[in-house]
PDB file of C-alpha atoms in Angstrom:
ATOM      1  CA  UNK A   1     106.840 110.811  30.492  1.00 50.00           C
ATOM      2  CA  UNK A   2     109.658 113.357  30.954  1.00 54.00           C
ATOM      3  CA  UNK A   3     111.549 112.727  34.610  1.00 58.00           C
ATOM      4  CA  UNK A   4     110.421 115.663  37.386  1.00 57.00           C
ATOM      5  CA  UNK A   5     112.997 118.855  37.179  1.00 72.00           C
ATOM      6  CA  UNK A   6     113.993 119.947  40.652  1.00 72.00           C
ATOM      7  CA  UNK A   7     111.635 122.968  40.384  1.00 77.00           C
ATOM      8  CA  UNK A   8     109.037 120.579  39.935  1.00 76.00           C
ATOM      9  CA  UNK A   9     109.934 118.640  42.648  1.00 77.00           C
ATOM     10  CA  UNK A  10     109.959 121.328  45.062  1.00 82.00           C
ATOM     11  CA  UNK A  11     107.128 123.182  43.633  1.00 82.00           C
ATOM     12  CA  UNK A  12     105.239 119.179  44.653  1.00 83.00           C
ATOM     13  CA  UNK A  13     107.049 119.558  47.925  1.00 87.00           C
ATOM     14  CA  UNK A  14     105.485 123.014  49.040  1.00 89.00           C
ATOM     15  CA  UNK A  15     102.220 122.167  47.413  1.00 88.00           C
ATOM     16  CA  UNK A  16     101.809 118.178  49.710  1.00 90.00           C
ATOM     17  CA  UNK A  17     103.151 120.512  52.925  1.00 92.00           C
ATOM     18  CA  UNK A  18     100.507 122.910  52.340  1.00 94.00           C
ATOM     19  CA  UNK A  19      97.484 120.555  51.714  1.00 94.00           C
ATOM     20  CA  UNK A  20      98.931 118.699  55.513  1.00 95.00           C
ATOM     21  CA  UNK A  21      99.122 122.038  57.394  1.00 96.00           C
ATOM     22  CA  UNK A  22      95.283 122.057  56.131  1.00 96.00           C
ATOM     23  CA  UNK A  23      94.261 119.370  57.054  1.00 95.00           C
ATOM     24  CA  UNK A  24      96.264 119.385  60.833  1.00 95.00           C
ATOM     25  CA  UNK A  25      94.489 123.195  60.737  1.00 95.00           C
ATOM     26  CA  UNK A  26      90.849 121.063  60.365  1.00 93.00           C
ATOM     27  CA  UNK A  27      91.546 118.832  62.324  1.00 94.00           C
ATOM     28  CA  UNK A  28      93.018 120.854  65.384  1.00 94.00           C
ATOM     29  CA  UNK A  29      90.225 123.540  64.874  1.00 94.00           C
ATOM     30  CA  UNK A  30      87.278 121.349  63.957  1.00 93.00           C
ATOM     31  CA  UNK A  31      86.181 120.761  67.817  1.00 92.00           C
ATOM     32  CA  UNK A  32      86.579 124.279  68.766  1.00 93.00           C
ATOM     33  CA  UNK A  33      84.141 125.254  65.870  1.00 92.00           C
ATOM     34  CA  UNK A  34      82.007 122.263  67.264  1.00 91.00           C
ATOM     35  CA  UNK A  35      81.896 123.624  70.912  1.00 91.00           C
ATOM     36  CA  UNK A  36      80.957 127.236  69.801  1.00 91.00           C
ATOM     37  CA  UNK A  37      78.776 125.770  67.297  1.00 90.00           C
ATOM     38  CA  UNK A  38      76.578 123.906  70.216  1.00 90.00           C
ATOM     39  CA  UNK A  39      76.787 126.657  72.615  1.00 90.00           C
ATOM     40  CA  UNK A  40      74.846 129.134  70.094  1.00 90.00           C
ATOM     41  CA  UNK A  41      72.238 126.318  69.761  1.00 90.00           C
ATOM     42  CA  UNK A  42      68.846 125.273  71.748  1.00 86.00           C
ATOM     43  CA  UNK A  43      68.785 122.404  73.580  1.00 84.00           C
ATOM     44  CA  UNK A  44      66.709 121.084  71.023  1.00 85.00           C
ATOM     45  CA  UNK A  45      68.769 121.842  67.971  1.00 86.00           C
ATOM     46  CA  UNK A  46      71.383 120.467  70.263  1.00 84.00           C
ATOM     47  CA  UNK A  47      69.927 116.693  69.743  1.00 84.00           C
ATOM     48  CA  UNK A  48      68.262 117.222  66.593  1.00 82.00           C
ATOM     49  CA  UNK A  49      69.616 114.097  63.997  1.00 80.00           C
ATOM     50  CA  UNK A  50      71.325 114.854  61.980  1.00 82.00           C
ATOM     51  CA  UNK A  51      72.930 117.748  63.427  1.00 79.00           C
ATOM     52  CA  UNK A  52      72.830 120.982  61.889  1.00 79.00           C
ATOM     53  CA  UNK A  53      76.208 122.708  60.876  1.00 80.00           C
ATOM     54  CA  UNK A  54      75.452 126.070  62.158  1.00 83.00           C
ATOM     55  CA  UNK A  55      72.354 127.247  64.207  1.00 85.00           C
ATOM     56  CA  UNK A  56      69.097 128.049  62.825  1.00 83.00           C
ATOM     57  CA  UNK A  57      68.206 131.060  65.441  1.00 84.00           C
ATOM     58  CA  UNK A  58      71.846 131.726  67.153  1.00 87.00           C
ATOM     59  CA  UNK A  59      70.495 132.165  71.255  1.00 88.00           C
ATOM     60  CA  UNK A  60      73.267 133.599  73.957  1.00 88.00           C
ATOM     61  CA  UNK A  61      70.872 131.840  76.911  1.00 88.00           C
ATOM     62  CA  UNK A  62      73.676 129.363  77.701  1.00 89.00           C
ATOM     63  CA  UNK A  63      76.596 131.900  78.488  1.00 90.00           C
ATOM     64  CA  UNK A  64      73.837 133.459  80.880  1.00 89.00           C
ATOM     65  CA  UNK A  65      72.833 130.708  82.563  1.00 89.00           C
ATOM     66  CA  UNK A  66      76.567 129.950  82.412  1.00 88.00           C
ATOM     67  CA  UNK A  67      78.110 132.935  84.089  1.00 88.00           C
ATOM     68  CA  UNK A  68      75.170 134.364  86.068  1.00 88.00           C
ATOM     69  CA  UNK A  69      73.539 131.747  86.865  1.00 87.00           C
ATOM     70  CA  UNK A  70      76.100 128.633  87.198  1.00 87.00           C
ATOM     71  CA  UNK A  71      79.060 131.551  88.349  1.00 87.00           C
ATOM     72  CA  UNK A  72      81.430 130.337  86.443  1.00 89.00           C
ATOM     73  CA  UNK A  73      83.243 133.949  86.348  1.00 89.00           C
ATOM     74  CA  UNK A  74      84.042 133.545  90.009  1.00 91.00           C
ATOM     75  CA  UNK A  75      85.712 130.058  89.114  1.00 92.00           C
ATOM     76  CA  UNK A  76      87.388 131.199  86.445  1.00 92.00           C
ATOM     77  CA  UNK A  77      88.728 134.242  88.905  1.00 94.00           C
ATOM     78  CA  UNK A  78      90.195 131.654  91.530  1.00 94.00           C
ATOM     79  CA  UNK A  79      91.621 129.265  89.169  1.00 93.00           C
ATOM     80  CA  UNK A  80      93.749 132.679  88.100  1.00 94.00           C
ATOM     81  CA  UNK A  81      94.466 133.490  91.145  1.00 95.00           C
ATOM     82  CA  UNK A  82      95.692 130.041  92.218  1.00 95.00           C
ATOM     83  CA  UNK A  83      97.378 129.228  88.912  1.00 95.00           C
ATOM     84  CA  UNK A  84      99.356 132.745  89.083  1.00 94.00           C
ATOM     85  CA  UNK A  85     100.011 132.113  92.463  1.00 95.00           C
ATOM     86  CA  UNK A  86     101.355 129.332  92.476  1.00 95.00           C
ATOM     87  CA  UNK A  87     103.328 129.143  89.250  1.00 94.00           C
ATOM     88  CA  UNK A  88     104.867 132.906  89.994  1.00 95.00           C
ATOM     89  CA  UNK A  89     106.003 131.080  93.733  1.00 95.00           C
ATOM     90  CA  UNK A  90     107.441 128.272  92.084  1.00 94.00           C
ATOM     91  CA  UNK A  91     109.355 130.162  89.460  1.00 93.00           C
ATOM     92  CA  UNK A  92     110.753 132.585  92.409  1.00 93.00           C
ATOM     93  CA  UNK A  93     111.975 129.467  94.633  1.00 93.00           C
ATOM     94  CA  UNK A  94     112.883 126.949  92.195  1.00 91.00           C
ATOM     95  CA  UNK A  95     114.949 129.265  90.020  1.00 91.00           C
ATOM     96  CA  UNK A  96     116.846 130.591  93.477  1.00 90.00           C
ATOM     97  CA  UNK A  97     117.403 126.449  94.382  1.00 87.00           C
ATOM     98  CA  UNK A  98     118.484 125.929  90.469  1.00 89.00           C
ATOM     99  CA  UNK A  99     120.427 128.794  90.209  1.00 89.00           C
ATOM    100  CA  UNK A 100     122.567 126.973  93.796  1.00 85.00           C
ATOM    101  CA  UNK A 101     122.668 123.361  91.804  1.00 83.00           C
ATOM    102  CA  UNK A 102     124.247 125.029  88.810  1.00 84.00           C
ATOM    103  CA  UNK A 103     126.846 127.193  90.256  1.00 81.00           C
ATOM    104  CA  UNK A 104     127.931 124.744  93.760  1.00 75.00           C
ATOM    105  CA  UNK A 105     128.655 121.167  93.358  1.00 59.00           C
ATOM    106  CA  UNK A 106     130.805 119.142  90.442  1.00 61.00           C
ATOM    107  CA  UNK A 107     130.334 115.777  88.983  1.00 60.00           C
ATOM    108  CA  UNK A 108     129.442 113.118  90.839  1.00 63.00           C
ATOM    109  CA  UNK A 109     127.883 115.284  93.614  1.00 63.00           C
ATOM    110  CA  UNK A 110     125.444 117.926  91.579  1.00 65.00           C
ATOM    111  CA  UNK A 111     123.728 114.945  90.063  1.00 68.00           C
ATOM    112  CA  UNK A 112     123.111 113.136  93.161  1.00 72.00           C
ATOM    113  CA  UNK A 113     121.969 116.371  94.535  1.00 70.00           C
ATOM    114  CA  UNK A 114     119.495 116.926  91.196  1.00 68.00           C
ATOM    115  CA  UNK A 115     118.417 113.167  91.721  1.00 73.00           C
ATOM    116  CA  UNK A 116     116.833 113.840  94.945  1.00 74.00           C
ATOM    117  CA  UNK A 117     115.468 116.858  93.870  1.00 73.00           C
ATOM    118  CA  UNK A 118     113.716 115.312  90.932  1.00 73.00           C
ATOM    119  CA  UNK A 119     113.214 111.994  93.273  1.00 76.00           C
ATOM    120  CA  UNK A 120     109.388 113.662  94.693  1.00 75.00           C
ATOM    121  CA  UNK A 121     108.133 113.438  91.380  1.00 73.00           C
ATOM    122  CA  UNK A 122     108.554 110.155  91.537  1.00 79.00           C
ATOM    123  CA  UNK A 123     105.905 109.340  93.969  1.00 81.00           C
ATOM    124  CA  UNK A 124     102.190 109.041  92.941  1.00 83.00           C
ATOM    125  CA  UNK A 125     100.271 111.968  93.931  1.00 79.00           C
ATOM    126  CA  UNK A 126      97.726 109.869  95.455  1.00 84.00           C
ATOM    127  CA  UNK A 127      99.905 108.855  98.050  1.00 86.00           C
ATOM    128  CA  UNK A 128     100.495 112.045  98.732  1.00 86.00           C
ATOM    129  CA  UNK A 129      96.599 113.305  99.350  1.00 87.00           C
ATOM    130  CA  UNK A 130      96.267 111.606 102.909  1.00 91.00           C
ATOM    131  CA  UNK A 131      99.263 113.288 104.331  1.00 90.00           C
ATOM    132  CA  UNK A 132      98.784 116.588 102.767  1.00 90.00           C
ATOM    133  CA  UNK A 133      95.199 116.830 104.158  1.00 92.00           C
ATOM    134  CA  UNK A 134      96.197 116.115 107.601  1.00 94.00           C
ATOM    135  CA  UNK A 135      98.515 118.945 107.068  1.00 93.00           C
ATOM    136  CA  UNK A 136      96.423 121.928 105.608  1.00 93.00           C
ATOM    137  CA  UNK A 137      93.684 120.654 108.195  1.00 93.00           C
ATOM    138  CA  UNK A 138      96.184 121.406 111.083  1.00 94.00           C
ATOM    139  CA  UNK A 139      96.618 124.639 109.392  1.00 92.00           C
ATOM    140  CA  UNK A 140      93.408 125.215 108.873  1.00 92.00           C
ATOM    141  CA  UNK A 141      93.968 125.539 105.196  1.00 92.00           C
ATOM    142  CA  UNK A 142      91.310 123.410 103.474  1.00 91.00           C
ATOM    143  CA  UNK A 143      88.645 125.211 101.299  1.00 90.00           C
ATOM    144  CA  UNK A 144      91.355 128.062 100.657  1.00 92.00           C
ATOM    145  CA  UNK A 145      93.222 129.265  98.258  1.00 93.00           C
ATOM    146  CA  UNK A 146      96.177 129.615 100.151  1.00 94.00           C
ATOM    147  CA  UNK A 147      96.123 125.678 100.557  1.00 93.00           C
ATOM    148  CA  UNK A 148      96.010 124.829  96.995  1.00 93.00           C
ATOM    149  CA  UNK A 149      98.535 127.484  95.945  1.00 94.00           C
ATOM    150  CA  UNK A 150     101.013 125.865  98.416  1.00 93.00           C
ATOM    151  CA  UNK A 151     100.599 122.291  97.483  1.00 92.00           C
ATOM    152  CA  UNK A 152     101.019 123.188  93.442  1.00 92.00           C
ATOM    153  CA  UNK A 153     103.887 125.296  94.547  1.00 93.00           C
ATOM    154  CA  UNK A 154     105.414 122.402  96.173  1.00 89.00           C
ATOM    155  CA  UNK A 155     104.825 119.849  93.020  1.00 88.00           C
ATOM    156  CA  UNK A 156     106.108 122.173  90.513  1.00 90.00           C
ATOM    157  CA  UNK A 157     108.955 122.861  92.213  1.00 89.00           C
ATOM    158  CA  UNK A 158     111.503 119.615  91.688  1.00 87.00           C
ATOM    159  CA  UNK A 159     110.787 120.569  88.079  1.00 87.00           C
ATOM    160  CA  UNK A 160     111.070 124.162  88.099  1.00 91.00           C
ATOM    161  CA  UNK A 161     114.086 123.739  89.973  1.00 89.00           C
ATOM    162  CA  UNK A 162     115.671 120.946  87.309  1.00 86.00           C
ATOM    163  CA  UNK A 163     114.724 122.568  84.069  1.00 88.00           C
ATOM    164  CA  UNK A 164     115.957 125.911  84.999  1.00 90.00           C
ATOM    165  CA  UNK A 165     119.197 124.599  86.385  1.00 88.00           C
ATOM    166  CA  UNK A 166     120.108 123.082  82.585  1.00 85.00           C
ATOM    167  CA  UNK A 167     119.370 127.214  81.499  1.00 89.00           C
ATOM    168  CA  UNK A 168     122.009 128.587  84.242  1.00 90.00           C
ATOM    169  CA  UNK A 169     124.688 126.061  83.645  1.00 86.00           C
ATOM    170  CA  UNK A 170     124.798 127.278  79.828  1.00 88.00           C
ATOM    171  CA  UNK A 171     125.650 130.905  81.235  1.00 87.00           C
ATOM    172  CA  UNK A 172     129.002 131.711  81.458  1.00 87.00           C
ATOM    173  CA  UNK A 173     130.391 131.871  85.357  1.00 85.00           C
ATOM    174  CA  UNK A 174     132.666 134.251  83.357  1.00 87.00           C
ATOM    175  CA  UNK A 175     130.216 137.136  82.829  1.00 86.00           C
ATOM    176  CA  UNK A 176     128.735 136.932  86.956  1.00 84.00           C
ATOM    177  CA  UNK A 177     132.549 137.166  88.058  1.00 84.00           C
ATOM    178  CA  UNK A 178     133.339 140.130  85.599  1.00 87.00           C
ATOM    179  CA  UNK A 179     130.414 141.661  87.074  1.00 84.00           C
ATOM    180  CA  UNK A 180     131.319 140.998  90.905  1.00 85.00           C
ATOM    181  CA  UNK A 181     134.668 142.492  89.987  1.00 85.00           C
ATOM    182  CA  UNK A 182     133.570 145.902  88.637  1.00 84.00           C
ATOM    183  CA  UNK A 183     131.649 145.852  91.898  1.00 84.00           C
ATOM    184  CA  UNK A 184     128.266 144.312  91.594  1.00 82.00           C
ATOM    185  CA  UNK A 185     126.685 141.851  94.576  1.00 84.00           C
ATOM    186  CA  UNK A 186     125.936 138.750  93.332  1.00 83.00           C
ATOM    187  CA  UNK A 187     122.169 139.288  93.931  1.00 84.00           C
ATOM    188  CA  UNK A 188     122.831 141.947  91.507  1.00 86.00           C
ATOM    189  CA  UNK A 189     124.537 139.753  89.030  1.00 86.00           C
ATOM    190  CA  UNK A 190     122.249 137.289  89.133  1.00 85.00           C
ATOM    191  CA  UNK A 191     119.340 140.311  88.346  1.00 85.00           C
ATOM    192  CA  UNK A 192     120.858 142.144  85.716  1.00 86.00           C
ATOM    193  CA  UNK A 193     122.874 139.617  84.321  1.00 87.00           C
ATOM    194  CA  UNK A 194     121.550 135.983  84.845  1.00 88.00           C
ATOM    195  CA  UNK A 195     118.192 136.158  84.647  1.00 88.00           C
ATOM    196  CA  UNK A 196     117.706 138.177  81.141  1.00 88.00           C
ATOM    197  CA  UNK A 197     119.985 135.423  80.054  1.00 90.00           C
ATOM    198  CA  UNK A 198     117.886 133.281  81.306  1.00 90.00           C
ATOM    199  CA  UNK A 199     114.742 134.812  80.006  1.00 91.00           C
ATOM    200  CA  UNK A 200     113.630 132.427  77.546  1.00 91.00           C
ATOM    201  CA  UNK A 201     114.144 128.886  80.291  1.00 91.00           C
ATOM    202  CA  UNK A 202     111.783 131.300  82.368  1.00 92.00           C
ATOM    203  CA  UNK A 203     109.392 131.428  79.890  1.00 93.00           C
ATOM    204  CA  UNK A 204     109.147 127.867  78.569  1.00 92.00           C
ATOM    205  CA  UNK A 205     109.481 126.613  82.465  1.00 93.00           C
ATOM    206  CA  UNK A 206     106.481 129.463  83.545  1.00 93.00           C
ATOM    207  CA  UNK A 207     104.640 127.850  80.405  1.00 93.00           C
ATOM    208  CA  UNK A 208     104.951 124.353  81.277  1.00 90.00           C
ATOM    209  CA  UNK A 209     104.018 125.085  85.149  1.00 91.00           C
ATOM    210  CA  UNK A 210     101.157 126.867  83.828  1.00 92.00           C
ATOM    211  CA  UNK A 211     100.155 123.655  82.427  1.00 91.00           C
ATOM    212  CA  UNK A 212     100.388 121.400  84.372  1.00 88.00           C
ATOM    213  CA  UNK A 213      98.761 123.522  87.610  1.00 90.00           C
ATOM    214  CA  UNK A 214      95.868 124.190  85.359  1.00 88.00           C
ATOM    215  CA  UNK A 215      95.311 120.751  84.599  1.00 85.00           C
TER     216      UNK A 215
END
């Protein structure tokens, strides 16, 4: 048998990474297929055995009892609300408090200042729910939004405020100073400068707060 020419090789290559991007594809989209799948069926072709691949007479009864009757539009609509909320709040403070930790402080100093702002994460959440509760009741902020939107604000913040700080210490002080010396504030520097530098930390920070709220 004649050894494999490099073409060959690579030709085997492509081919073995294309059947495994298949099979991750089935695999990844195989229970979404299986929830849309159920949700077109009757209850009874729900628990029919074996289960049918696709539905015999598609029905749309379960999105309306669903959404008009079970309102989950109007959850959907607060979970937005909250979610945006909060992640746009914690992207507005903690990006202000990383932008401090990346630009004031050296050594020794900045990390025992990013310690203790990473050190609330640390504590169990549960520990946390007695205390909080006392305090939104005092406030009179249980059952609302504004509640909720405050206490994700404050858990995404040590985060917010760590991740971004690694994005503004890889911009140049160079470029804000140049900046201040043709004349610019440094809120405008850090507007027009920093932050479209800093664009894609925003997004992958906004993306993992997004997360993790949602959840």
């Amino acid at each position: 048998m004649p050894p494999l020419t490099a073409t060959m090789r690579r030709r085997s290559w492509i081919g073995l990474r294309i059947v495994l991007i298949i099979l991750a594809l089935i695999i990844t989209l195989l229970p979404v297929y299986w929830m849309v799948n159920t949700s077109l069926k009757t209850q009874v072709e729900v628990f029919t055995s074996p289960p049918t691949l696709w539905p015999q007479r598609p029905v749309l009864e379960n999105y309306v009892n669903l959404f008009a009757r079970r309102h989950l539009g109007a959850y959907l609509v607060n979970s937005l609300i909250i979610v945006g909320s909060a992640v746009l709040l914690s992207l507005i403070i903690g990006s202000l408090a990383a932008y401090s930790l990346a630009r004031s402080g050296k050594g020794q100093l900045q990390e025992k200042v990013g310690f203790w702002v990473l050190a609330p994460r640390m504590i169990p959440p549960v520990a946390l729910v007695v205390p909080m509760f006392l305090i939104l009741q005092q406030l009179g902020l249980i059952n609302k939004k504004l509640g909720l939107i405050l206490v994700y604000t404050a858990f995404n913040l040590p985060f917010v405020a760590l991740m971004m700080r690694s994005f503004f210490q890889e911009i140049p002080v160079d470029l804000e100073e140049a900046a201040m010396v043709d004349g610019a504030s440094r809120f405008r520097s850090i507007r027009e400068i920093i932050l479209p530098l800093a664009a894609p930390g925003l997004v992958a920070t906004s993306i993992f707060s997004l997360i993790v709220t949602f959840n």
